[in-house]
Short mmCIF file of C-alpha atoms in Angstrom, two decimals:
data_model
loop_
_atom_site.label_atom_id
_atom_site.label_comp_id
_atom_site.label_asym_id
_atom_site.label_seq_id
_atom_site.Cartn_x
_atom_site.Cartn_y
_atom_site.Cartn_z
CA MET A 80 25.37 -33.82 -66.69
CA LEU A 81 25.15 -37.48 -65.67
CA ARG A 82 21.88 -39.35 -66.11
CA ILE A 83 21.03 -41.71 -63.25
CA ALA A 84 18.02 -44.02 -62.88
CA LEU A 85 16.56 -45.09 -59.54
CA CYS A 86 14.59 -48.35 -59.75
CA GLN A 87 12.08 -48.29 -56.90
CA LEU A 88 10.77 -51.86 -56.89
CA THR A 89 9.68 -54.53 -54.43
CA SER A 90 12.09 -57.45 -54.14
CA SER A 91 10.83 -60.96 -53.52
CA ALA A 92 12.54 -63.65 -51.44
CA ASP A 93 13.76 -65.37 -54.63
CA PRO A 94 17.08 -64.14 -56.13
CA ALA A 95 16.17 -65.59 -59.54
CA GLU A 96 12.92 -63.61 -59.66
CA ASN A 97 14.78 -60.48 -58.60
CA LEU A 98 17.38 -61.01 -61.31
CA THR A 99 14.55 -60.88 -63.85
CA LEU A 100 13.39 -57.59 -62.31
CA ILE A 101 16.92 -56.20 -62.59
CA ARG A 102 17.14 -57.27 -66.23
CA ASP A 103 13.79 -55.65 -67.12
CA TRP A 104 14.29 -52.41 -65.19
CA THR A 105 17.88 -51.97 -66.44
CA ALA A 106 16.68 -52.28 -70.04
CA LYS A 107 14.02 -49.65 -69.43
CA ALA A 108 16.43 -47.28 -67.68
CA ALA A 109 19.07 -47.66 -70.39
CA GLY A 110 16.38 -47.01 -72.97
CA GLU A 111 15.83 -43.63 -71.31
CA GLY A 112 19.53 -42.80 -71.56
CA ALA A 113 20.70 -43.63 -68.04
CA ARG A 114 24.41 -44.30 -67.57
CA VAL A 115 23.96 -45.40 -63.95
CA VAL A 116 21.12 -47.68 -62.85
CA VAL A 117 20.53 -47.96 -59.10
CA PHE A 118 18.50 -50.66 -57.35
CA PRO A 119 17.55 -50.75 -53.66
CA GLU A 120 19.26 -52.40 -50.76
CA ALA A 121 18.26 -56.09 -50.59
CA ALA A 122 17.55 -56.19 -54.33
CA MET A 123 18.89 -59.76 -54.36
CA ALA A 124 16.36 -60.87 -51.70
CA ARG A 125 14.17 -58.86 -49.36
CA PHE A 126 14.65 -58.69 -45.62
CA GLY A 127 12.50 -60.91 -43.41
CA VAL A 128 13.88 -64.21 -44.76
CA ARG A 129 16.99 -66.21 -43.86
CA LEU A 130 19.85 -64.49 -45.65
CA ALA A 131 22.80 -66.86 -45.12
CA PRO A 132 21.49 -69.60 -47.47
CA LEU A 133 21.05 -66.98 -50.22
CA ALA A 134 24.41 -65.22 -49.90
CA GLU A 135 26.93 -65.43 -52.74
CA PRO A 136 30.30 -63.76 -53.37
CA VAL A 137 30.53 -60.86 -55.82
CA ASP A 138 32.13 -63.24 -58.31
CA GLY A 139 29.30 -65.76 -57.85
CA PRO A 140 26.55 -66.56 -60.36
CA TRP A 141 23.97 -63.98 -59.23
CA ALA A 142 26.35 -61.01 -59.24
CA SER A 143 27.98 -62.23 -62.45
CA ALA A 144 24.57 -62.30 -64.13
CA VAL A 145 23.93 -58.71 -63.01
CA GLY A 146 27.33 -57.83 -64.47
CA GLU A 147 26.31 -59.31 -67.80
CA ILE A 148 23.13 -57.21 -67.77
CA ALA A 149 25.18 -54.08 -67.07
CA ARG A 150 27.61 -54.87 -69.89
CA GLU A 151 24.79 -55.62 -72.32
CA HIS A 152 23.33 -52.16 -71.78
CA ASP A 153 26.67 -50.31 -71.29
CA VAL A 154 25.70 -48.94 -67.87
CA LEU A 155 26.90 -49.08 -64.29
CA VAL A 156 24.50 -51.05 -62.10
CA VAL A 157 24.45 -50.67 -58.32
CA ALA A 158 22.28 -53.22 -56.49
CA GLY A 159 21.97 -54.52 -52.96
CA MET A 160 22.94 -58.14 -52.36
CA PHE A 161 24.26 -60.37 -49.55
CA THR A 162 27.74 -61.90 -49.51
CA PRO A 163 29.02 -64.66 -47.19
CA ASP A 164 30.91 -63.91 -43.96
CA GLY A 165 31.19 -67.02 -41.80
CA GLU A 166 27.91 -67.63 -40.01
CA ARG A 167 26.72 -64.16 -40.93
CA VAL A 168 26.55 -62.26 -44.21
CA ARG A 169 27.62 -58.84 -45.40
CA ASN A 170 25.08 -56.33 -46.67
CA THR A 171 26.84 -55.53 -49.92
CA LEU A 172 26.21 -53.09 -52.74
CA LEU A 173 27.27 -54.71 -56.00
CA ILE A 174 28.91 -52.15 -58.30
CA THR A 175 29.21 -53.59 -61.79
CA GLY A 176 29.55 -52.51 -65.42
CA LEU A 177 31.65 -49.95 -67.31
CA GLY A 178 34.75 -51.95 -66.37
CA GLU A 179 33.84 -52.29 -62.68
CA HIS A 180 32.85 -55.35 -60.66
CA ARG A 181 33.24 -54.98 -56.91
CA GLY A 182 31.28 -54.33 -53.74
CA TYR A 183 30.70 -51.93 -50.88
CA ASP A 184 29.91 -53.52 -47.51
CA LYS A 185 27.48 -51.50 -45.40
CA ILE A 186 29.41 -49.86 -42.57
CA HIS A 187 26.63 -48.87 -40.15
CA LEU A 188 24.32 -51.75 -39.22
CA TYR A 189 20.67 -51.21 -38.40
CA ASP A 190 20.58 -51.97 -34.68
CA ALA A 191 17.73 -49.55 -34.10
CA PHE A 192 13.95 -49.30 -33.82
CA GLY A 193 13.79 -52.84 -32.42
CA PHE A 194 15.71 -54.45 -35.30
CA ARG A 195 19.19 -55.98 -34.90
CA GLU A 196 20.91 -56.28 -38.25
CA SER A 197 24.21 -57.13 -36.58
CA ASP A 198 22.79 -60.47 -35.39
CA THR A 199 22.98 -61.77 -38.96
CA VAL A 200 25.15 -59.21 -40.78
CA ALA A 201 28.82 -58.27 -40.39
CA GLY A 202 29.73 -54.62 -40.96
CA GLY A 203 32.20 -53.22 -43.45
CA SER A 204 34.79 -50.48 -42.98
CA GLU A 205 35.90 -49.24 -46.42
CA VAL A 206 34.71 -45.99 -48.02
CA VAL A 207 34.04 -46.69 -51.71
CA THR A 208 33.81 -44.43 -54.76
CA VAL A 209 33.48 -45.14 -58.48
CA ASP A 210 34.06 -42.91 -61.53
CA VAL A 211 31.54 -42.72 -64.37
CA ASP A 212 32.19 -40.43 -67.35
CA GLY A 213 34.49 -38.25 -65.27
CA VAL A 214 32.08 -37.95 -62.32
CA THR A 215 33.04 -39.49 -58.97
CA LEU A 216 30.17 -41.23 -57.19
CA GLY A 217 30.20 -42.40 -53.60
CA VAL A 218 28.04 -45.23 -52.29
CA ALA A 219 26.25 -45.74 -48.97
CA THR A 220 23.47 -47.99 -47.74
CA CYS A 221 20.27 -47.16 -45.86
CA TYR A 222 21.17 -46.70 -42.14
CA ASP A 223 24.48 -45.13 -43.25
CA VAL A 224 22.43 -42.00 -43.98
CA ARG A 225 22.25 -41.23 -40.25
CA PHE A 226 26.03 -40.71 -40.09
CA PRO A 227 27.20 -37.46 -41.72
CA GLU A 228 30.90 -38.28 -41.36
CA LEU A 229 30.62 -40.99 -44.02
CA PHE A 230 29.15 -38.57 -46.54
CA GLN A 231 31.81 -35.98 -45.73
CA ALA A 232 34.50 -38.65 -46.13
CA LEU A 233 33.08 -39.46 -49.56
CA ALA A 234 33.16 -35.76 -50.44
CA LYS A 235 36.80 -35.56 -49.33
CA ALA A 236 37.47 -38.57 -51.58
CA GLY A 237 36.17 -36.53 -54.52
CA SER A 238 32.52 -37.50 -54.83
CA SER A 239 29.98 -35.15 -56.39
CA ALA A 240 27.08 -37.50 -55.66
CA VAL A 241 26.28 -40.39 -53.34
CA LEU A 242 24.14 -43.33 -54.43
CA LEU A 243 22.07 -44.51 -51.46
CA PRO A 244 20.19 -47.80 -51.93
CA THR A 245 17.85 -48.49 -49.03
CA SER A 246 15.15 -50.73 -47.64
CA TRP A 247 13.72 -48.27 -45.13
CA GLY A 248 11.80 -49.50 -42.13
CA ALA A 249 8.20 -48.36 -41.81
CA GLY A 250 6.81 -46.72 -38.68
CA GLU A 251 5.61 -43.49 -37.16
CA GLY A 252 7.64 -40.55 -38.46
CA LYS A 253 9.96 -42.72 -40.54
CA ARG A 254 9.06 -41.14 -43.88
CA ASP A 255 9.75 -37.68 -42.43
CA GLN A 256 13.08 -38.88 -41.07
CA TRP A 257 14.01 -40.34 -44.45
CA GLU A 258 13.46 -37.10 -46.32
CA VAL A 259 15.16 -34.97 -43.67
CA LEU A 260 18.20 -37.24 -43.56
CA VAL A 261 18.65 -37.39 -47.35
CA ARG A 262 18.44 -33.60 -47.57
CA ALA A 263 20.71 -33.06 -44.57
CA ARG A 264 23.43 -35.40 -45.87
CA ALA A 265 23.33 -33.58 -49.20
CA LEU A 266 23.71 -30.20 -47.53
CA ASP A 267 26.33 -31.10 -44.95
CA SER A 268 28.57 -32.87 -47.49
CA GLY A 269 27.86 -30.82 -50.61
CA ASN A 270 26.89 -33.96 -52.54
CA TRP A 271 23.94 -34.88 -54.63
CA VAL A 272 22.27 -37.69 -52.65
CA LEU A 273 20.18 -40.17 -54.62
CA GLY A 274 18.20 -42.35 -52.25
CA CYS A 275 16.73 -45.39 -54.03
CA GLY A 276 14.32 -47.28 -51.79
CA GLN A 277 12.34 -50.46 -51.90
CA ALA A 278 8.75 -49.60 -52.81
CA ASP A 279 6.15 -50.01 -50.07
CA PRO A 280 5.08 -53.66 -50.41
CA LYS A 281 1.50 -52.69 -49.54
CA ALA A 282 1.38 -50.49 -52.62
CA ALA A 283 2.05 -53.57 -54.76
CA GLY A 284 -0.18 -55.88 -52.72
CA VAL A 285 2.79 -57.91 -51.47
CA GLU A 286 2.74 -59.57 -48.02
CA VAL A 287 6.01 -59.34 -46.08
CA ASN A 288 7.28 -59.84 -42.54
CA PRO A 289 5.87 -56.77 -40.72
CA LYS A 290 8.86 -56.70 -38.35
CA ALA A 291 11.43 -56.46 -41.17
CA PRO A 292 12.50 -53.20 -42.88
CA THR A 293 11.04 -53.90 -46.32
CA GLY A 294 10.62 -50.38 -47.67
CA ILE A 295 8.31 -47.39 -47.76
CA GLY A 296 9.07 -46.03 -51.24
CA PHE A 297 9.57 -42.26 -51.59
CA SER A 298 12.94 -42.52 -53.32
CA THR A 299 14.40 -39.04 -53.11
CA VAL A 300 17.05 -37.05 -54.96
CA ALA A 301 18.43 -34.04 -53.08
CA ASP A 302 20.80 -31.52 -54.64
CA PRO A 303 23.98 -30.35 -52.83
CA PHE A 304 22.09 -27.40 -51.32
CA GLY A 305 19.65 -29.79 -49.65
CA ARG A 306 16.74 -29.10 -51.98
CA VAL A 307 14.48 -31.93 -53.16
CA HIS A 308 15.25 -32.34 -56.85
CA ALA A 309 12.95 -35.31 -57.50
CA GLN A 310 10.87 -37.74 -55.46
CA LEU A 311 8.63 -40.76 -56.01
CA GLY A 312 5.58 -41.98 -54.12
CA ALA A 313 5.08 -45.32 -52.38
CA ALA A 314 4.49 -47.60 -55.39
CA PRO A 315 7.01 -49.23 -57.75
CA GLU A 316 8.28 -46.65 -60.25
CA LEU A 317 11.34 -45.64 -62.25
CA LEU A 318 12.92 -42.24 -61.62
CA VAL A 319 15.39 -40.97 -64.25
CA THR A 320 17.20 -37.75 -63.44
CA ASP A 321 20.15 -35.68 -64.64
CA ILE A 322 22.65 -34.40 -62.08
CA ASP A 323 25.13 -31.57 -62.59
CA PRO A 324 28.35 -32.31 -60.68
CA SER A 325 29.39 -28.65 -60.75
CA VAL A 326 26.62 -27.87 -58.25
CA ALA A 327 28.56 -29.89 -55.64
CA GLU A 328 31.53 -27.53 -55.82
CA LYS A 329 29.23 -24.48 -55.75
CA SER A 330 27.58 -25.78 -52.58
CA ARG A 331 30.86 -26.53 -50.82
CA THR A 332 32.23 -23.10 -51.69
CA ALA A 333 29.09 -21.37 -50.45
CA THR A 334 28.62 -23.30 -47.19
CA GLY A 335 32.24 -24.10 -46.30
CA VAL A 336 31.14 -27.47 -44.88
CA LEU A 337 34.42 -29.16 -45.77
CA ALA A 338 36.88 -26.28 -45.51
CA ASN A 339 35.58 -25.15 -42.12
CA ARG A 340 35.39 -28.57 -40.40
CA ARG A 341 37.18 -28.67 -37.05
CA LEU A 342 36.30 -32.14 -35.76
CA GLY A 343 36.70 -35.50 -37.46
#
C-alpha cells in the first residue's frame, strides 16, 4: 500500500500566500502518514492573472522552498507551478522530495470551451514517472485527462497510478465529464488515477475571474477497474487514501487493455 494525500484547496494570485498553504497542508498530510502529497494545477498562482511575471524555474526560490517543505516532512510533493519559456510560460508540475526535484510540463493545452491556454503557455512533450517506495507513479495535468494515449504510455512505462493535478473549468456538464474521464482513464490504462482539483472558489467565498478555469472541487480517486474509490465535494478539504499497486496488474490482466492494443 502507498498512502497519498490530495490537497483540494483554493490558490490565490500570490505565490507567497500559496507557499504558506503548501507548508500547512503538507504538514497535515504527513501527520496522517502520507508519503505523497499532491496539490492542484496552478497551486503556485491561480489562473485568471498574468502568469509570465510570476513564473520561476524549478530551481528558483518558490520551487526550492517547496522542496524544503517536502524534505522536512520526508514526503514527495507534487504541485502545479509556472516556469518561464520566452514570452510564454510552461504549465509545470513540480515533483520534489525523497531525492527528486524536477518537473513535468503539461503536454495537452486547454484550447477548448472558449479558453486558449496556448496563447500564454507552451506545451511539453515528455512522459514523466517517479518511483516512491517501489511504486511507479505517472503524472498528468488537467486537460491531459482527455487523451487516453498518455495514460497508456504511462502504464507502459511501468506506472501503477497517475497523479492528476487539475484546475477544472466550471460549466454545464463539466463535473460529469470530470468524473467520467477520471474513471475512464483508470479503466483504459489499468492505473489508479488520483485527480486533485482546485476547490470551487465559491465554496470558500473567493472571487475569481469567471472566464478562467479556477476549479470545481470534486477531487476523485478511481481504481484501475474504473470504480470511484474516494471523492470530495466542492469545498477545500484533504483526502488521504491508500492505494494497492497490485490492483493495477489485476486490471490489466483482466481487461487486456495494454496487451490487446492494435493502434498507437
